[in-house]
Amino acid sequence: SLPAKLINGGIAGLIGVTCVFPIDLAKTRLQNQQNGQRMYSSLSDCLIKTIRSEGYFGMYRGAAVNLTLVTPEKAIKLAANDFFRHHLSKDGKKLTLLREMLAGCGAGTCQVIVTTPMEMLKIQLQDAGRIEAQKKLMAAQAQLSSSPAAAAAAEPAVERRPTATQITRELLRSKGIAGLYKGLGATLLRDVPFSIVYFPLFANLNKLGQKDPNVKAPFYVSFLSGCVAGSTAAVAVNPCDVIKTRLQSLQRGVNEDTYSGILDCTKKIWQREGPTAFFKGAYCRALVIAPLFGIAQVVYFVGIAEFLLDLLPKRRA
């Protein structure tokens, strides 16, 4: 049933995000840093420096936004894929690869309604620590290379980190609802191809573990299928994710480029950072997406919601 699908998708998203959010934070910071302004050299270096400067919970900065919105996002994504697969099937026959890709395309298109503002807010909160650390580093360098007066002038002012609510209010006040949907085109450019790759790949891998077409595959098969399909799709669309992250970042570090759109962002990254920059954070994203979608598919396919709904009192005839 649709309520069961929505509950399953929501629970799957909550569990997955809680497990992998620190890696996602590292991915955002690695993707946003540009040549000449590098704060982190790797995933482990980013997490260690984040814990030292911001504490353990610094790794979960922006998690509240994700946990709030991931339920509708995952619910829409998984339920929409099922909806399109059902309507694209002919008399219950097996879907062709093209129809599976079309179903994934529909799911990816539907989810951006929630994904875009969620990613927009999350990125601001995740990257705030990197920008703050960069300013402190430059102030420390200024103290070593200049007079006390100049060093004092270079000292960054202590700023209170904005909350998701404050960012939302400011964007709505200054730009309206369109402010929350900055980077919508880049989000579509990432999520639609991701779903086109992910859902058909997962469905076919999961079928390999089914002894009977009418019986669900074991949970570990669904988990491994979700991990493999998720990490493959994540790496395939990582260039689009880098572009999306850069476009949605409202605050920039010192001397970092700004971008007017997808083409301008692509051109500047290619010219100034080289083609390898499009795969910044790719392994982080694979590490995030693999368990996230593995857990999501297990929860979704095992059907926790059916168990919960069965606990509700039945209506008397």
GROMACS .gro file of N, CA and C in nm, residues 173-235:
model
  189
  173ARG      N    1   1.301   3.593   0.235
  173ARG     CA    2   1.284   3.738   0.239
  173ARG      C    3   1.348   3.807   0.119
  174SER      N    4   1.468   3.761   0.081
  174SER     CA    5   1.542   3.829  -0.025
  174SER      C    6   1.509   3.779  -0.166
  175LYS      N    7   1.482   3.648  -0.180
  175LYS     CA    8   1.464   3.592  -0.314
  175LYS      C    9   1.334   3.514  -0.332
  176GLY      N   10   1.256   3.503  -0.224
  176GLY     CA   11   1.133   3.426  -0.235
  176GLY      C   12   1.160   3.276  -0.238
  177ILE      N   13   1.061   3.199  -0.278
  177ILE     CA   14   1.075   3.054  -0.280
  177ILE      C   15   1.185   3.009  -0.376
  178ALA      N   16   1.214   3.091  -0.478
  178ALA     CA   17   1.320   3.056  -0.574
  178ALA      C   18   1.456   3.048  -0.507
  179GLY      N   19   1.475   3.119  -0.395
  179GLY     CA   20   1.602   3.115  -0.325
  179GLY      C   21   1.634   2.977  -0.271
  180LEU      N   22   1.532   2.904  -0.229
  180LEU     CA   23   1.551   2.769  -0.177
  180LEU      C   24   1.574   2.668  -0.289
  181TYR      N   25   1.543   2.710  -0.413
  181TYR     CA   26   1.558   2.619  -0.526
  181TYR      C   27   1.674   2.659  -0.617
  182LYS      N   28   1.771   2.732  -0.559
  182LYS     CA   29   1.893   2.762  -0.632
  182LYS      C   30   1.966   2.630  -0.661
  183GLY      N   31   2.010   2.614  -0.785
  183GLY     CA   32   2.076   2.489  -0.821
  183GLY      C   33   1.981   2.379  -0.861
  184LEU      N   34   1.854   2.415  -0.889
  184LEU     CA   35   1.755   2.314  -0.928
  184LEU      C   36   1.797   2.240  -1.054
  185GLY      N   37   1.849   2.313  -1.154
  185GLY     CA   38   1.892   2.250  -1.279
  185GLY      C   39   2.004   2.151  -1.255
  186ALA      N   40   2.100   2.190  -1.170
  186ALA     CA   41   2.212   2.100  -1.140
  186ALA      C   42   2.167   1.980  -1.059
  187THR      N   43   2.067   1.999  -0.973
  187THR     CA   44   2.012   1.888  -0.895
  187THR      C   45   1.944   1.787  -0.986
  188LEU      N   46   1.868   1.838  -1.082
  188LEU     CA   47   1.805   1.750  -1.181
  188LEU      C   48   1.912   1.677  -1.263
  189LEU      N   49   2.017   1.751  -1.298
  189LEU     CA   50   2.126   1.694  -1.378
  189LEU      C   51   2.197   1.581  -1.304
  190ARG      N   52   2.194   1.586  -1.171
  190ARG     CA   53   2.254   1.479  -1.091
  190ARG      C   54   2.155   1.367  -1.061
  191ASP      N   55   2.036   1.402  -1.013
  191ASP     CA   56   1.944   1.301  -0.960
  191ASP      C   57   1.873   1.218  -1.066
  192VAL      N   58   1.844   1.279  -1.181
  192VAL     CA   59   1.776   1.202  -1.287
  192VAL      C   60   1.869   1.094  -1.343
  193PRO      N   61   1.993   1.127  -1.385
  193PRO     CA   62   2.084   1.020  -1.430
  193PRO      C   63   2.114   0.918  -1.321
  194PHE      N   64   2.124   0.965  -1.196
  194PHE     CA   65   2.149   0.872  -1.085
  194PHE      C   66   2.039   0.767  -1.079
  195SER      N   67   1.914   0.812  -1.083
  195SER     CA   68   1.801   0.719  -1.073
  195SER      C   69   1.792   0.630  -1.195
  196ILE      N   70   1.828   0.684  -1.312
  196ILE     CA   71   1.826   0.604  -1.435
  196ILE      C   72   1.926   0.488  -1.425
  197VAL      N   73   2.040   0.513  -1.361
  197VAL     CA   74   2.141   0.408  -1.344
  197VAL      C   75   2.105   0.317  -1.226
  198TYR      N   76   2.067   0.379  -1.114
  198TYR     CA   77   2.050   0.304  -0.989
  198TYR      C   78   1.936   0.203  -0.993
  199PHE      N   79   1.815   0.247  -1.024
  199PHE     CA   80   1.699   0.159  -1.008
  199PHE      C   81   1.703   0.035  -1.099
  200PRO      N   82   1.735   0.049  -1.228
  200PRO     CA   83   1.745  -0.073  -1.310
  200PRO      C   84   1.855  -0.166  -1.262
  201LEU      N   85   1.969  -0.108  -1.222
  201LEU     CA   86   2.081  -0.190  -1.177
  201LEU      C   87   2.044  -0.264  -1.049
  202PHE      N   88   1.980  -0.193  -0.956
  202PHE     CA   89   1.938  -0.259  -0.832
  202PHE      C   90   1.837  -0.370  -0.859
  203ALA      N   91   1.737  -0.341  -0.942
  203ALA     CA   92   1.632  -0.440  -0.970
  203ALA      C   93   1.691  -0.568  -1.029
  204ASN      N   94   1.784  -0.553  -1.121
  204ASN     CA   95   1.842  -0.671  -1.185
  204ASN      C   96   1.938  -0.747  -1.094
  205LEU      N   97   2.014  -0.675  -1.011
  205LEU     CA   98   2.101  -0.742  -0.915
  205LEU      C   99   2.018  -0.814  -0.809
  206ASN      N  100   1.909  -0.750  -0.765
  206ASN     CA  101   1.825  -0.811  -0.662
  206ASN      C  102   1.758  -0.938  -0.713
  207LYS      N  103   1.723  -0.939  -0.842
  207LYS     CA  104   1.659  -1.057  -0.901
  207LYS      C  105   1.751  -1.178  -0.901
  208LEU      N  106   1.882  -1.152  -0.907
  208LEU     CA  107   1.978  -1.263  -0.906
  208LEU      C  108   1.970  -1.345  -0.777
  209GLY      N  109   1.925  -1.280  -0.669
  209GLY     CA  110   1.915  -1.349  -0.540
  209GLY      C  111   1.779  -1.409  -0.512
  210GLN      N  112   1.685  -1.396  -0.606
  210GLN     CA  113   1.551  -1.452  -0.587
  210GLN      C  114   1.546  -1.596  -0.639
  211LYS      N  115   1.515  -1.688  -0.552
  211LYS     CA  116   1.500  -1.827  -0.595
  211LYS      C  117   1.368  -1.846  -0.671
  212ASP      N  118   1.269  -1.764  -0.633
  212ASP     CA  119   1.138  -1.770  -0.697
  212ASP      C  120   1.096  -1.628  -0.729
  213PRO      N  121   1.047  -1.601  -0.853
  213PRO     CA  122   1.007  -1.464  -0.890
  213PRO      C  123   0.900  -1.405  -0.799
  214ASN      N  124   0.822  -1.490  -0.733
  214ASN     CA  125   0.713  -1.443  -0.648
  214ASN      C  126   0.754  -1.429  -0.501
  215VAL      N  127   0.879  -1.461  -0.471
  215VAL     CA  128   0.929  -1.453  -0.333
  215VAL      C  129   1.039  -1.348  -0.326
  216LYS      N  130   1.034  -1.265  -0.221
  216LYS     CA  131   1.136  -1.160  -0.205
  216LYS      C  132   1.275  -1.221  -0.187
  217ALA      N  133   1.373  -1.150  -0.236
  217ALA     CA  134   1.512  -1.192  -0.215
  217ALA      C  135   1.548  -1.177  -0.068
  218PRO      N  136   1.643  -1.254  -0.016
  218PRO     CA  137   1.687  -1.237   0.123
  218PRO      C  138   1.735  -1.095   0.148
  219PHE      N  139   1.725  -1.051   0.273
  219PHE     CA  140   1.757  -0.911   0.305
  219PHE      C  141   1.901  -0.876   0.268
  220TYR      N  142   1.994  -0.971   0.287
  220TYR     CA  143   2.134  -0.942   0.258
  220TYR      C  144   2.158  -0.921   0.108
  221VAL      N  145   2.075  -0.988   0.024
  221VAL     CA  146   2.086  -0.967  -0.121
  221VAL      C  147   2.040  -0.826  -0.156
  222SER      N  148   1.928  -0.782  -0.096
  222SER     CA  149   1.879  -0.646  -0.119
  222SER      C  150   1.979  -0.543  -0.070
  223PHE      N  151   2.043  -0.572   0.045
  223PHE     CA  152   2.143  -0.479   0.099
  223PHE      C  153   2.263  -0.467   0.006
  224LEU      N  154   2.318  -0.579  -0.035
  224LEU     CA  155   2.435  -0.577  -0.124
  224LEU      C  156   2.400  -0.517  -0.260
  225SER      N  157   2.282  -0.547  -0.311
  225SER     CA  158   2.238  -0.490  -0.439
  225SER      C  159   2.227  -0.339  -0.429
  226GLY      N  160   2.170  -0.291  -0.318
  226GLY     CA  161   2.160  -0.146  -0.297
  226GLY      C  162   2.296  -0.080  -0.286
  227CYS      N  163   2.390  -0.147  -0.217
  227CYS     CA  164   2.525  -0.092  -0.203
  227CYS      C  165   2.597  -0.082  -0.337
  228VAL      N  166   2.593  -0.191  -0.414
  228VAL     CA  167   2.664  -0.193  -0.543
  228VAL      C  168   2.601  -0.094  -0.641
  229ALA      N  169   2.468  -0.098  -0.652
  229ALA     CA  170   2.399  -0.007  -0.745
  229ALA      C  171   2.416   0.139  -0.703
  230GLY      N  172   2.409   0.165  -0.572
  230GLY     CA  173   2.422   0.302  -0.523
  230GLY      C  174   2.560   0.360  -0.545
  231SER      N  175   2.664   0.283  -0.512
  231SER     CA  176   2.800   0.334  -0.529
  231SER      C  177   2.835   0.352  -0.677
  232THR      N  178   2.787   0.261  -0.762
  232THR     CA  179   2.812   0.274  -0.907
  232THR      C  180   2.748   0.400  -0.962
  233ALA      N  181   2.621   0.421  -0.928
  233ALA     CA  182   2.549   0.540  -0.977
  233ALA      C  183   2.609   0.668  -0.919
  234ALA      N  184   2.653   0.663  -0.792
  234ALA     CA  185   2.710   0.782  -0.727
  234ALA      C  186   2.836   0.829  -0.796
  235VAL      N  187   2.926   0.736  -0.826
  235VAL     CA  188   3.052   0.772  -0.894
  235VAL      C  189   3.024   0.821  -1.036
   0.00000   0.00000   0.00000
